[in-house]
CSV table of C-alpha atoms and ligand atoms in Angstrom, one decimal:
chain,number,residue,atom,x,y,z
A,1,MET,CA,148.9,38.6,139.9
A,2,SER,CA,148.4,41.0,137.0
A,3,LYS,CA,145.5,40.6,134.5
A,4,VAL,CA,146.1,38.0,131.8
A,5,GLN,CA,147.0,39.4,128.4
A,6,LYS,CA,146.6,37.3,125.3
A,7,ILE,CA,149.2,37.3,122.6
A,8,ALA,CA,148.7,35.7,119.2
A,9,VAL,CA,152.1,34.3,118.0
A,10,VAL,CA,152.7,33.9,114.3
A,11,GLY,CA,156.2,32.6,113.6
A,12,GLY,CA,155.6,32.4,109.8
A,13,ASP,CA,158.2,31.5,107.3
A,14,GLY,CA,162.0,31.1,106.9
A,15,ILE,CA,163.8,32.6,109.9
A,16,GLY,CA,160.5,33.8,111.4
A,17,PRO,CA,159.9,30.9,113.8
A,18,ASP,CA,163.5,30.9,115.0
A,19,VAL,CA,163.6,34.6,115.9
A,20,ILE,CA,160.2,34.4,117.5
A,21,ASN,CA,161.3,31.5,119.7
A,22,GLU,CA,164.1,33.8,121.0
A,23,GLY,CA,161.5,36.6,121.6
A,24,LEU,CA,159.3,34.2,123.6
A,25,LYS,CA,162.3,33.1,125.6
A,26,VAL,CA,162.9,36.7,126.6
A,27,LEU,CA,159.2,37.3,127.2
A,28,ASP,CA,159.1,34.4,129.6
A,29,VAL,CA,162.0,35.7,131.7
A,30,VAL,CA,160.8,39.3,131.8
A,31,ALA,CA,157.2,38.3,132.6
A,32,LYS,CA,158.3,36.1,135.5
A,33,LYS,CA,160.5,38.9,136.9
A,34,HIS,CA,157.7,41.5,136.7
A,35,GLY,CA,154.8,39.3,137.8
A,36,LEU,CA,153.1,39.7,134.4
A,37,THR,CA,150.9,37.0,133.0
A,38,PHE,CA,150.7,36.4,129.2
A,39,GLU,CA,148.7,33.7,127.5
A,40,THR,CA,150.4,32.9,124.2
A,41,LYS,CA,148.8,31.0,121.4
A,42,LYS,CA,150.7,29.9,118.3
A,43,PHE,CA,149.0,30.3,114.9
A,44,ASP,CA,150.5,28.0,112.3
A,45,LEU,CA,150.4,30.4,109.3
A,46,GLY,CA,152.6,31.0,106.3
A,47,ALA,CA,153.8,29.0,103.3
A,48,ALA,CA,153.5,25.5,104.8
A,49,HIS,CA,149.9,26.2,105.9
A,50,PHE,CA,149.1,27.6,102.5
A,51,HIS,CA,150.4,24.5,100.7
A,52,LYS,CA,148.6,22.2,103.0
A,53,THR,CA,145.2,24.0,103.0
A,54,GLY,CA,145.2,26.3,99.9
A,55,GLU,CA,144.3,29.1,102.2
A,56,VAL,CA,146.5,32.0,103.5
A,57,LEU,CA,144.3,33.2,106.4
A,58,HIS,CA,140.8,32.0,107.0
A,59,ASP,CA,138.2,34.4,108.3
A,60,ALA,CA,137.6,32.2,111.3
A,61,THR,CA,141.3,32.4,112.2
A,62,MET,CA,141.2,36.2,111.8
A,63,ALA,CA,138.3,36.3,114.1
A,64,GLU,CA,140.2,34.3,116.7
A,65,ILE,CA,143.4,36.4,116.3
A,66,ALA,CA,141.2,39.5,116.8
A,67,LYS,CA,140.4,38.4,120.4
A,68,HIS,CA,144.0,38.8,121.4
A,69,ASP,CA,145.6,41.9,123.0
A,70,ALA,CA,148.6,41.9,120.6
A,71,ILE,CA,150.2,39.9,117.8
A,72,PHE,CA,153.8,38.9,117.8
A,73,LEU,CA,154.9,38.0,114.3
A,74,GLY,CA,158.2,36.7,112.8
A,75,ALA,CA,158.1,37.0,109.0
A,76,VAL,CA,156.1,35.9,106.0
A,77,GLY,CA,157.2,35.1,102.5
A,78,ASP,CA,158.6,32.0,100.9
A,79,PRO,CA,160.2,31.3,97.4
A,80,THR,CA,157.7,28.4,96.9
A,81,VAL,CA,154.7,30.8,97.0
A,82,GLN,CA,154.1,33.5,94.3
A,83,SER,CA,155.4,36.8,95.6
A,84,GLY,CA,152.7,38.9,97.3
A,85,VAL,CA,150.3,36.1,98.1
A,86,LEU,CA,151.4,35.7,101.7
A,87,GLU,CA,152.5,39.3,102.2
A,88,ARG,CA,149.1,40.6,101.0
A,89,GLY,CA,147.0,37.7,102.3
A,90,LEU,CA,148.5,37.6,105.8
A,91,LEU,CA,150.5,40.7,106.7
A,92,LEU,CA,148.6,43.4,104.9
A,93,LYS,CA,145.2,41.7,105.6
A,94,MET,CA,145.9,42.0,109.4
A,95,ARG,CA,147.3,45.5,109.1
A,96,PHE,CA,144.2,46.7,107.3
A,97,ALA,CA,141.6,44.6,109.1
A,98,PHE,CA,142.9,45.7,112.5
A,99,ASP,CA,143.3,49.3,111.3
A,100,GLN,CA,147.0,49.4,112.2
A,101,TYR,CA,147.5,52.8,110.7
A,102,VAL,CA,150.8,53.5,112.4
A,103,ASN,CA,153.9,51.6,111.4
A,104,LEU,CA,156.4,52.8,114.0
A,105,ARG,CA,160.0,52.0,113.2
A,106,PRO,CA,162.7,53.4,115.5
A,107,ALA,CA,166.2,54.1,114.1
A,108,LYS,CA,168.8,54.0,116.9
A,109,LEU,CA,172.5,53.4,116.6
A,110,HIS,CA,173.4,51.6,119.8
A,111,PRO,CA,176.9,51.9,121.5
A,112,GLY,CA,179.1,49.1,120.3
A,113,VAL,CA,177.3,48.8,116.9
A,114,THR,CA,179.2,49.8,113.8
A,115,SER,CA,177.4,52.0,111.3
A,116,PRO,CA,178.7,52.1,107.7
A,117,LEU,CA,178.5,55.9,108.0
A,118,ALA,CA,181.5,58.0,108.8
A,119,THR,CA,179.6,60.4,111.0
A,120,LYS,CA,180.1,60.2,114.7
A,121,ASP,CA,176.8,62.0,115.4
A,122,PRO,CA,174.2,60.0,117.4
A,123,ILE,CA,171.5,58.4,115.3
A,124,ASP,CA,168.2,58.2,117.2
A,125,PHE,CA,165.0,59.0,115.4
A,126,LEU,CA,161.5,57.5,115.0
A,127,VAL,CA,159.8,56.9,111.6
A,128,VAL,CA,156.0,56.9,111.7
A,129,ARG,CA,155.0,55.3,108.5
A,130,GLU,CA,151.3,55.3,107.4
A,131,GLY,CA,150.1,51.7,107.4
A,132,THR,CA,146.7,51.4,105.8
A,133,GLU,CA,146.6,53.7,102.7
A,134,GLY,CA,148.8,55.1,100.0
A,135,PRO,CA,150.1,52.9,97.2
A,136,TYR,CA,149.8,49.7,99.3
A,137,SER,CA,146.0,49.9,99.6
A,138,GLY,CA,145.5,47.3,96.8
A,139,ALA,CA,143.4,49.7,94.6
A,140,GLY,CA,144.1,49.2,91.0
A,141,GLY,CA,144.0,46.4,88.4
A,142,SER,CA,145.2,44.9,85.2
A,143,LEU,CA,143.8,44.6,81.7
A,144,ALA,CA,144.8,42.5,78.8
A,145,VAL,CA,147.3,40.6,81.0
A,146,THR,CA,150.3,39.1,79.1
A,147,THR,CA,149.3,40.8,75.8
A,148,PRO,CA,151.3,43.6,74.3
A,149,ARG,CA,148.4,45.9,75.3
A,150,GLU,CA,148.7,45.0,79.0
A,151,VAL,CA,147.7,47.8,81.4
A,152,ALA,CA,148.5,47.9,85.1
A,153,THR,CA,147.4,50.5,87.6
A,154,GLU,CA,148.4,50.8,91.3
A,155,VAL,CA,146.4,53.6,92.8
A,156,SER,CA,147.6,55.5,95.8
A,157,ILE,CA,144.6,56.1,98.1
A,158,ASN,CA,144.9,59.0,100.6
A,159,THR,CA,142.0,60.1,102.7
A,160,ARG,CA,141.9,63.3,104.7
A,161,SER,CA,141.0,61.4,107.9
A,162,GLY,CA,143.7,58.7,107.2
A,163,VAL,CA,146.4,61.3,106.6
A,164,GLU,CA,145.4,63.5,109.5
A,165,ARG,CA,145.3,60.7,112.1
A,166,VAL,CA,148.8,59.5,111.3
A,167,ILE,CA,150.2,63.0,111.3
A,168,ARG,CA,148.6,63.8,114.6
A,169,TYR,CA,150.0,60.5,116.0
A,170,ALA,CA,153.5,61.7,115.0
A,171,PHE,CA,153.0,65.0,116.8
A,172,GLU,CA,151.6,63.3,119.9
A,173,LEU,CA,154.5,60.8,119.9
A,174,CYS,CA,156.9,63.7,119.6
A,175,VAL,CA,155.4,65.3,122.7
A,176,ALA,CA,155.1,62.0,124.7
A,177,ARG,CA,158.8,61.1,124.0
A,178,GLY,CA,160.1,64.6,124.8
A,179,ARG,CA,161.3,65.0,121.2
A,180,LYS,CA,161.7,68.3,119.4
A,181,LYS,CA,160.9,68.1,115.7
A,182,VAL,CA,158.5,66.4,113.3
A,183,THR,CA,159.7,66.1,109.6
A,184,MET,CA,157.2,65.2,106.9
A,185,VAL,CA,158.5,63.4,103.9
A,186,HIS,CA,156.6,63.2,100.6
A,187,LYS,CA,157.0,64.2,97.0
A,188,ASP,CA,154.6,67.0,96.6
A,189,ASN,CA,156.3,68.6,93.7
A,190,ILE,CA,155.4,65.5,91.5
A,191,MET,CA,152.7,63.7,93.3
A,192,LEU,CA,150.4,66.7,93.2
A,193,HIS,CA,147.2,65.3,94.5
A,194,SER,CA,148.3,63.2,97.4
A,195,GLY,CA,151.2,65.6,98.1
A,196,ALA,CA,148.9,68.6,98.4
A,197,LEU,CA,146.6,66.7,100.8
A,198,TRP,CA,149.5,65.6,103.0
A,199,LYS,CA,151.2,69.0,103.0
A,200,ARG,CA,148.0,71.0,103.8
A,201,THR,CA,147.1,68.5,106.5
A,202,PHE,CA,150.6,68.7,108.0
A,203,ASP,CA,150.5,72.5,108.0
A,204,GLU,CA,147.1,72.5,109.7
A,205,VAL,CA,148.0,70.0,112.4
A,206,LYS,CA,151.3,71.5,113.2
A,207,ARG,CA,149.6,74.8,114.3
A,208,GLU,CA,148.2,72.8,117.3
A,209,TYR,CA,151.8,72.1,118.4
A,210,PRO,CA,153.5,75.5,118.5
A,211,ASN,CA,156.4,74.1,120.6
A,212,ILE,CA,157.4,71.5,118.1
A,213,LYS,CA,159.7,72.4,115.2
A,214,THR,CA,158.7,71.1,111.8
A,215,ASP,CA,160.4,70.4,108.6
A,216,TYR,CA,159.6,69.0,105.1
A,217,PHE,CA,161.7,67.0,102.6
A,218,HIS,CA,160.9,65.4,99.3
A,219,VAL,CA,161.6,61.7,99.6
A,220,ASP,CA,164.7,61.7,97.4
A,221,ALA,CA,166.3,64.4,99.6
A,222,ALA,CA,165.3,62.6,102.7
A,223,ALA,CA,166.9,59.4,101.4
A,224,MET,CA,170.1,61.4,100.9
A,225,PHE,CA,170.0,63.0,104.3
A,226,PHE,CA,169.3,59.6,106.0
A,227,VAL,CA,172.8,58.8,104.8
A,228,THR,CA,174.7,62.1,104.9
A,229,ASP,CA,173.2,63.7,108.0
A,230,PRO,CA,170.8,61.4,109.9
A,231,ALA,CA,171.2,63.6,113.0
A,232,ARG,CA,168.8,66.1,111.5
A,233,PHE,CA,165.9,63.7,112.0
A,234,ASP,CA,163.9,63.3,115.2
A,235,VAL,CA,160.4,62.1,114.3
A,236,VAL,CA,159.6,61.5,110.6
A,237,VAL,CA,156.1,61.0,109.3
A,238,THR,CA,155.5,59.7,105.8
A,239,ASP,CA,153.3,57.5,103.5
A,240,ASN,CA,153.4,53.7,103.3
A,241,LEU,CA,155.7,53.3,100.3
A,242,PHE,CA,158.2,56.0,101.1
A,243,GLY,CA,158.3,54.8,104.7
A,244,ASP,CA,159.0,51.2,103.6
A,245,ILE,CA,162.0,52.2,101.6
A,246,LEU,CA,163.4,54.8,103.9
A,247,THR,CA,163.3,52.5,106.9
A,248,ASP,CA,165.5,50.0,105.1
A,249,ILE,CA,168.0,52.8,104.8
A,250,SER,CA,167.6,53.7,108.5
A,251,ALA,CA,168.1,50.0,109.4
A,252,ALA,CA,171.2,49.9,107.3
A,253,ILE,CA,172.8,52.9,109.0
A,254,THR,CA,172.0,51.6,112.5
A,255,GLY,CA,173.7,48.2,112.3
A,256,GLY,CA,171.6,46.3,109.7
A,257,ILE,CA,168.3,44.7,109.3
A,258,GLY,CA,168.9,42.2,112.1
A,259,LEU,CA,168.5,45.0,114.6
A,260,ALA,CA,165.5,46.9,113.1
A,261,CYS,CA,162.2,46.6,115.1
A,262,SER,CA,158.7,47.7,114.3
A,263,GLY,CA,155.2,48.0,115.6
A,264,ASN,CA,152.0,48.0,113.5
A,265,ILE,CA,150.0,50.0,115.9
A,266,SER,CA,146.2,50.4,116.1
A,267,PRO,CA,145.7,53.2,118.6
A,268,ASP,CA,142.1,52.0,118.9
A,269,PRO,CA,142.3,49.4,121.8
A,270,LYS,CA,139.5,47.4,120.2
A,271,PHE,CA,142.0,46.0,117.7
A,272,PRO,CA,145.2,44.1,118.4
A,273,SER,CA,148.5,45.8,117.4
A,274,MET,CA,151.2,43.7,115.7
A,275,PHE,CA,154.9,43.7,116.5
A,276,GLU,CA,157.5,42.3,114.1
A,277,PRO,CA,161.1,42.7,113.0
A,278,VAL,CA,161.5,44.9,109.8
A,279,HIS,CA,163.3,42.1,108.0
A,280,GLY,CA,161.6,39.4,106.0
A,281,SER,CA,161.9,35.6,106.1
A,282,ALA,CA,165.5,35.6,104.8
A,283,PRO,CA,165.2,32.2,103.0
A,284,ASP,CA,168.9,32.3,102.3
A,285,ILE,CA,169.8,31.8,106.0
A,286,ALA,CA,166.6,29.9,107.2
A,287,GLY,CA,167.2,26.8,109.3
A,288,LYS,CA,170.9,27.6,109.9
A,289,ASN,CA,170.5,29.1,113.4
A,290,ILE,CA,172.5,32.2,112.4
A,291,ALA,CA,169.7,34.8,112.0
A,292,ASP,CA,170.0,37.7,114.5
A,293,PRO,CA,166.9,37.7,116.8
A,294,THR,CA,167.7,41.2,118.2
A,295,ALA,CA,165.2,43.0,115.9
A,296,THR,CA,162.5,40.6,117.1
A,297,ILE,CA,163.5,41.1,120.8
A,298,LEU,CA,163.4,44.9,120.4
A,299,SER,CA,159.9,44.5,118.8
A,300,LEU,CA,158.9,42.5,121.8
A,301,ALA,CA,160.0,45.5,123.9
A,302,MET,CA,157.7,47.7,121.8
A,303,MET,CA,154.9,45.2,122.4
A,304,LEU,CA,155.4,45.3,126.2
A,305,GLU,CA,155.3,49.1,126.2
A,306,HIS,CA,152.2,49.1,124.1
A,307,LEU,CA,150.5,46.6,126.5
A,308,GLY,CA,151.3,49.0,129.4
A,309,HIS,CA,154.5,47.5,130.8
A,310,ALA,CA,157.0,50.3,130.3
A,311,GLN,CA,159.4,49.1,133.0
A,312,ALA,CA,159.6,45.6,131.6
A,313,ALA,CA,160.0,47.1,128.1
A,314,ALA,CA,162.9,49.3,129.4
A,315,GLU,CA,164.5,46.3,130.9
A,316,VAL,CA,164.4,44.3,127.6
A,317,ASN,CA,165.9,47.4,125.8
A,318,ALA,CA,168.6,47.7,128.4
A,319,ALA,CA,169.5,44.0,128.1
A,320,VAL,CA,169.7,44.3,124.3
A,321,ALA,CA,171.9,47.5,124.6
A,322,LYS,CA,174.2,45.7,127.1
A,323,ASP,CA,174.5,42.7,124.8
A,324,LEU,CA,175.2,44.8,121.7
A,325,ALA,CA,177.9,46.8,123.6
A,326,THR,CA,179.9,43.6,124.2
A,327,ARG,CA,178.9,41.5,121.2
A,328,THR,CA,181.3,39.1,119.7
A,329,SER,CA,180.9,37.7,116.2
A,330,GLY,CA,179.9,34.1,115.3
A,331,ARG,CA,177.1,33.7,117.8
A,332,SER,CA,174.0,31.8,116.9
A,333,THR,CA,170.4,32.8,117.0
A,334,THR,CA,169.9,30.8,120.2
A,335,ASP,CA,173.1,32.1,121.8
A,336,ILE,CA,172.0,35.7,121.3
A,337,GLY,CA,168.5,35.1,122.6
A,338,SER,CA,169.8,33.2,125.7
A,339,ALA,CA,172.4,35.9,126.4
A,340,ILE,CA,169.8,38.7,126.3
A,341,ALA,CA,167.4,36.6,128.5
A,342,ALA,CA,170.2,36.0,131.0
A,343,LEU,CA,170.9,39.7,131.2
A,344,ILE,CA,167.4,40.4,132.4
B,1,LIG,P1,161.3,38.3,102.2
B,1,LIG,O1,160.9,38.0,100.8
B,1,LIG,O2,160.6,37.5,103.3
B,1,LIG,O3,161.3,39.8,102.5
B,1,LIG,P2,164.2,38.6,101.7
B,1,LIG,O4,165.3,37.7,101.9
B,1,LIG,O5,163.8,39.1,100.4
B,1,LIG,O6,162.9,37.9,102.4
B,1,LIG,P3,164.9,39.9,104.1
B,1,LIG,O7,164.4,38.7,104.9
B,1,LIG,O8,164.6,41.2,104.7
B,1,LIG,O9,164.4,39.9,102.7
B,1,LIG,O10,166.5,39.7,104.0
B,1,LIG,C1,167.4,40.5,103.3
B,1,LIG,C2,168.8,40.1,103.6
B,1,LIG,O11,169.1,40.4,104.9
B,1,LIG,C3,169.0,38.6,103.4
B,1,LIG,O12,170.1,38.3,102.6
B,1,LIG,C4,169.2,38.0,104.8
B,1,LIG,O13,170.1,37.0,104.8
B,1,LIG,C5,169.6,39.2,105.6
B,1,LIG,N1,168.8,39.1,106.9
B,1,LIG,C6,167.5,39.4,107.1
B,1,LIG,N2,167.2,39.2,108.4
B,1,LIG,C7,168.3,38.9,109.1
B,1,LIG,C8,168.5,38.6,110.4
B,1,LIG,N3,167.6,38.6,111.4
B,1,LIG,N4,169.8,38.3,110.8
B,1,LIG,C9,170.8,38.2,109.8
B,1,LIG,N5,170.6,38.5,108.5
B,1,LIG,C10,169.4,38.8,108.1
């Protein structure tokens, strides 16, 4: 019997609990097959919990989540809660507190999936988005709110150590995955201060990896090339905001947001990493059993790999690939989860 690993499960809002249930269905099957033991604990967080208690995420709950080996999360966000309250109070709070400075978002077009792009080139690259700094740090403030003199600032925080560690992670990932090139994306012609720090750090770190090709694009050019020539990307490293936007494009060109997975990774093992689909709570389709759970199941595979179960992860990925290759339309959330589980 393998060592027990503890997973904190947060279904969250909207379609979150539904897609997470399908992920857990697959986890159960793959764990049994590989003799892995996971202890899952559900945390009832999100809009309903907020309405009931007036709290988003209590420090005691955080401390309990911190004792887990990983977090498996559906989605947070609900139209009944002011925008940002749950996203900042839950999602960003965990990303920051657990120092999940790598937001890894693979972009892969699977056989059988239709891309809206005309290109027949393979699309298979990895976006390493910085997760704890940049414009999402929360630094800033408001003055004279609701008056004609209102002032609002949103400060992008970039530290040498924070930038260097995520750039180094991208190069190490490139080596580990047998990839060839790391492309940095920023906007150093306009964002002079942070851009200079990112560019200088990238140029210094890349000297340690003479066998890896490198490239740089401004974010606007990168957005264009994601659409016109995605095959030029292999590993992309960028800041929090640019990465957030670019990975909606990479999701769109690889079959849509229902297939896009992600990991909020803390390479320091003392913190749990968190795995979640790129999509949000999708309130427009919540409770209809039509959300695609594939992004969540692919995120589960990332979690298994992170926890040291490469073979189990590969098997989940292979089952998803098989399902996508023969997929018919009109299947429900539970149909898709059960089909993938059955393929394992
Ligand atoms: P949030 O505020 O939580 O981000 P949102 O609706 O603004 O929610 P998403 O949840 O990312 O943002 O959804 C964007 C669109 O994509 C929605 O119209 C939704 O129906 C669709 N969508 C999102 N996730 C899925 C999914 N897993 N399967 C099918 N469609 C999805």
